[in-house]
Amino acid sequence: MTRITVAKGDGIGPEIMDATLRIIMAAGAKIEIDEIEVGEKVYLAGNTSGIAPEAWDIIRRNKVFLKAPITTPQGGGYKSLNVTTRKFLGLYANIRPCRSLHPFVETKYPNMDVVIVRENEEDLYAGIEHQQTDEVVQCLKLISRPGCEKIIRYAFEYARQQKRKKVTCFTKDNIMKQTDGLFHKVFDEIAKEYPDIENEHWIIDIGAAKLSDTPEAFDVVVMPNLYGDILSDIAAQISGSVGLAGSANIGEECAMFEAIHGSAPRRAGQNLANPSGLLQGAVMMLNHIGQTDVAERVQNAWLKTIEDGLHTYDIYTEGMSKQKLGTREFADAVIANLGEKPRQLQPVNYGNSSALKLPKYKRAAPRKKELLGVDLFVHWRGESADELAVLMQKLNSAQAKLTMITNRGIKVWPEGFKETFCTDHWRCRFKHPNGSVMEAQEIPRLLQQAISEKIDIVKTENLYAFDGEPAFSLGQGQ
Ligand code: NAD
């Protein structure tokens, strides 16, 4: 018997959760349920996180959480509970299988069977944003080695457990050489540990084009958070419908399972919604807690129901579908099919699909880190980079000399183009004049002097070399 936490959520949430729980209990799930309240009511009661502190205690104690979609109220101040839950509980891996159900659910891709493995905690989703000048705002993209190692290892372990043949990595490391570059590098390192699984890397733009045109070319695809967010919805949609996909959010301690769609408030309370997405989440949950036999019974009965043409309104098509069912009636049909297997669609046989145990991340020995210079970001309303250079050169010393100015990454001094459009946000790079290591005291000295010269420094970034390798981007055109 496993104790799990359940939240019925908002909108169509309660209806699809009731249907899902009814199906899995009828299939013999050995679970006990603690129900918690999250979402709109909690938000509107004045709790900006959408969840009460006592509910966290239950989630953390039970470690397994089945969550229906919730409505995040519009307007400022309300934090997305999904994002908060993923981060608080360290749910670093988001797993979203997207498989077509051709010919029973319309899709252009009859043979699609892709699993998107999305990094779930970092990247631009760290949510570290600042306005720095009148004209420029910034969002920090953070990619960490442990973050990359955990998600990429998860993708390979998942592929091995699920007997899949290939893991593909998507990044944009031709542009983001440090952040996406690290993700790609770690992918290449870890791939070597899995010689039994094919691996490949695609630049995300052409990879995304290929995925949406020829999804059969992919098997397991791993990527950083933002790309994964976008591509997992596309993959689910082209496999048939976002209403059919579930996802698992997996951490070292806890896991959360859900449908990928939202609370569809306009469909709420009408016995219309398709419970399949949440049911798919529940099937992943059953596998996770080792109740594989129940997961198989549910999934095969669900496939049989889809194959029988018993469809909710969202996937109902004249000619292919036999009967349009409501949420409750669809659940009844799946329950009636428990013990049956699909005839045309491939029945599932999960084998061992229980929670993956990954080795703990081991921090490597520190590398030799040397300060080579500093970028001073300046809020300046002038137009000519040459003029700014004259001003900034007043900060030059024997240890630190202005070597470059960029505007939104493009070199504008020395030898800029007059055509380059400039905002009020300038990066001024100071380095040791003969390329050697710069002393740390130079940074406060530069800042102090900038204040004396009435130069508005909005932030600094230190320029380091690790083991002798410069580890920062050059200016575009440098
Ligand atoms: P949505 O996914 O709720 O609905 C979009 C449309 O898809 C609906 O109007 C409906 O036509 C259809 N649809 C979605 N799920 C369906 C189902 N199970 N059966 C049949 N049709 C279905 O997206 P939205 O309208 O952008 O968002 C509504 C609310 O949901 C927002 O408050 C949003 O913040 C929230 N949301 C929550 C989650 C979550 O809790 N995980 C995810 C996404 C959106």
GROMACS .gro file of N, CA, C and O and ligand atoms in nm, residues 12 16 67-72 82 243 258-267 272-275 313-314, ligand 1:
model
  148
   12ILE      N    1  -1.178   2.192  -1.478
   12ILE     CA    2  -1.213   2.052  -1.505
   12ILE      C    3  -1.141   1.956  -1.411
   12ILE      O    4  -1.166   1.834  -1.415
   16ILE      N    5  -1.188   1.532  -1.384
   16ILE     CA    6  -1.093   1.437  -1.444
   16ILE      C    7  -1.019   1.360  -1.334
   16ILE      O    8  -0.981   1.245  -1.355
   67LYS      N    9  -0.154   1.543  -0.923
   67LYS     CA   10  -0.211   1.677  -0.919
   67LYS      C   11  -0.294   1.708  -1.044
   67LYS      O   12  -0.246   1.692  -1.156
   68ALA      N   13  -0.417   1.751  -1.023
   68ALA     CA   14  -0.501   1.796  -1.135
   68ALA      C   15  -0.461   1.940  -1.169
   68ALA      O   16  -0.397   2.007  -1.087
   69PRO      N   17  -0.497   1.988  -1.289
   69PRO     CA   18  -0.458   2.125  -1.325
   69PRO      C   19  -0.522   2.228  -1.233
   69PRO      O   20  -0.632   2.206  -1.180
   70ILE      N   21  -0.454   2.338  -1.218
   70ILE     CA   22  -0.508   2.447  -1.135
   70ILE      C   23  -0.510   2.576  -1.216
   70ILE      O   24  -0.439   2.589  -1.315
   71THR      N   25  -0.592   2.668  -1.170
   71THR     CA   26  -0.602   2.798  -1.235
   71THR      C   27  -0.514   2.896  -1.158
   71THR      O   28  -0.531   2.911  -1.038
   72THR      N   29  -0.420   2.957  -1.231
   72THR     CA   30  -0.343   3.064  -1.167
   72THR      C   31  -0.416   3.194  -1.197
   72THR      O   32  -0.432   3.229  -1.314
   82ASN      N   33   0.287   2.530  -1.004
   82ASN     CA   34   0.361   2.423  -1.071
   82ASN      C   35   0.510   2.448  -1.064
   82ASN      O   36   0.589   2.360  -1.031
  243GLY      N   37  -0.464   1.711  -2.497
  243GLY     CA   38  -0.558   1.654  -2.398
  243GLY      C   39  -0.529   1.508  -2.367
  243GLY      O   40  -0.591   1.450  -2.278
  258GLU      N   41   0.099   1.459  -1.345
  258GLU     CA   42  -0.011   1.547  -1.385
  258GLU      C   43  -0.043   1.531  -1.534
  258GLU      O   44   0.027   1.461  -1.607
  259ALA      N   45  -0.153   1.597  -1.576
  259ALA     CA   46  -0.182   1.610  -1.719
  259ALA      C   47  -0.103   1.730  -1.768
  259ALA      O   48  -0.064   1.814  -1.688
  260ILE      N   49  -0.081   1.740  -1.898
  260ILE     CA   50  -0.002   1.856  -1.942
  260ILE      C   51  -0.091   1.978  -1.968
  260ILE      O   52  -0.043   2.089  -1.973
  261HIS      N   53  -0.221   1.956  -1.982
  261HIS     CA   54  -0.307   2.070  -2.012
  261HIS      C   55  -0.346   2.145  -1.885
  261HIS      O   56  -0.315   2.099  -1.773
  262GLY      N   57  -0.413   2.257  -1.902
  262GLY     CA   58  -0.455   2.337  -1.788
  262GLY      C   59  -0.596   2.303  -1.742
  262GLY      O   60  -0.651   2.195  -1.775
  263SER      N   61  -0.658   2.395  -1.669
  263SER     CA   62  -0.784   2.368  -1.601
  263SER      C   63  -0.906   2.393  -1.688
  263SER      O   64  -1.019   2.374  -1.642
  264ALA      N   65  -0.885   2.434  -1.813
  264ALA     CA   66  -0.992   2.456  -1.912
  264ALA      C   67  -1.122   2.506  -1.848
  264ALA      O   68  -1.225   2.438  -1.856
  265PRO      N   69  -1.120   2.622  -1.784
  265PRO     CA   70  -1.237   2.666  -1.704
  265PRO      C   71  -1.368   2.668  -1.783
  265PRO      O   72  -1.474   2.639  -1.727
  266ARG      N   73  -1.359   2.695  -1.914
  266ARG     CA   74  -1.484   2.703  -1.992
  266ARG      C   75  -1.553   2.568  -2.007
  266ARG      O   76  -1.671   2.559  -2.039
  267ARG      N   77  -1.477   2.460  -1.987
  267ARG     CA   78  -1.536   2.324  -1.999
  267ARG      C   79  -1.577   2.268  -1.863
  267ARG      O   80  -1.628   2.156  -1.857
  272LEU      N   81  -1.761   1.709  -1.966
  272LEU     CA   82  -1.715   1.707  -2.105
  272LEU      C   83  -1.569   1.666  -2.118
  272LEU      O   84  -1.528   1.605  -2.216
  273ALA      N   85  -1.489   1.704  -2.020
  273ALA     CA   86  -1.343   1.697  -2.034
  273ALA      C   87  -1.292   1.555  -2.050
  273ALA      O   88  -1.349   1.459  -1.997
  274ASN      N   89  -1.183   1.545  -2.122
  274ASN     CA   90  -1.116   1.417  -2.143
  274ASN      C   91  -1.022   1.391  -2.025
  274ASN      O   92  -0.930   1.470  -2.001
  275PRO      N   93  -1.043   1.282  -1.952
  275PRO     CA   94  -0.955   1.256  -1.836
  275PRO      C   95  -0.824   1.187  -1.876
  275PRO      O   96  -0.743   1.154  -1.789
  313TYR      N   97  -1.536   1.455  -2.644
  313TYR     CA   98  -1.562   1.548  -2.756
  313TYR      C   99  -1.435   1.597  -2.827
  313TYR      O  100  -1.433   1.619  -2.947
  314ASP      N  101  -1.324   1.612  -2.749
  314ASP     CA  102  -1.203   1.674  -2.804
  314ASP      C  103  -1.134   1.587  -2.908
  314ASP      O  104  -1.060   1.638  -2.991
  479NAD     P1  105  -0.601   2.473  -2.100
  479NAD     O1  106  -0.509   2.360  -2.129
  479NAD     O2  107  -0.666   2.473  -1.968
  479NAD     O3  108  -0.717   2.477  -2.208
  479NAD     C1  109  -0.704   2.507  -2.344
  479NAD     C2  110  -0.818   2.442  -2.422
  479NAD     O4  111  -0.784   2.306  -2.444
  479NAD     C3  112  -0.951   2.438  -2.347
  479NAD     O5  113  -1.029   2.550  -2.371
  479NAD     C4  114  -1.015   2.313  -2.401
  479NAD     O6  115  -1.078   2.341  -2.522
  479NAD     C5  116  -0.897   2.223  -2.430
  479NAD     N1  117  -0.871   2.123  -2.325
  479NAD     C6  118  -0.772   2.126  -2.232
  479NAD     N2  119  -0.778   2.017  -2.157
  479NAD     C7  120  -0.880   1.944  -2.200
  479NAD     C8  121  -0.937   1.818  -2.161
  479NAD     N3  122  -0.885   1.746  -2.059
  479NAD     N4  123  -1.043   1.773  -2.228
  479NAD     C9  124  -1.095   1.843  -2.328
  479NAD     N5  125  -1.048   1.960  -2.371
  479NAD    C10  126  -0.941   2.011  -2.308
  479NAD     O7  127  -0.519   2.609  -2.121
  479NAD     P2  128  -0.555   2.760  -2.085
  479NAD     O8  129  -0.696   2.788  -2.123
  479NAD     O9  130  -0.447   2.838  -2.145
  479NAD    O10  131  -0.539   2.771  -1.928
  479NAD    C11  132  -0.647   2.766  -1.837
  479NAD    C12  133  -0.591   2.773  -1.694
  479NAD    O11  134  -0.512   2.658  -1.668
  479NAD    C13  135  -0.504   2.893  -1.666
  479NAD    O12  136  -0.537   2.947  -1.539
  479NAD    C14  137  -0.364   2.836  -1.661
  479NAD    O13  138  -0.280   2.908  -1.572
  479NAD    C15  139  -0.389   2.697  -1.608
  479NAD     N6  140  -0.288   2.596  -1.643
  479NAD    C16  141  -0.258   2.506  -1.547
  479NAD    C17  142  -0.168   2.404  -1.573
  479NAD    C18  143  -0.139   2.306  -1.464
  479NAD    O14  144  -0.198   2.314  -1.358
  479NAD     N7  145  -0.048   2.214  -1.486
  479NAD    C19  146  -0.110   2.392  -1.700
  479NAD    C20  147  -0.145   2.485  -1.800
  479NAD    C21  148  -0.236   2.586  -1.771
   0.00000   0.00000   0.00000
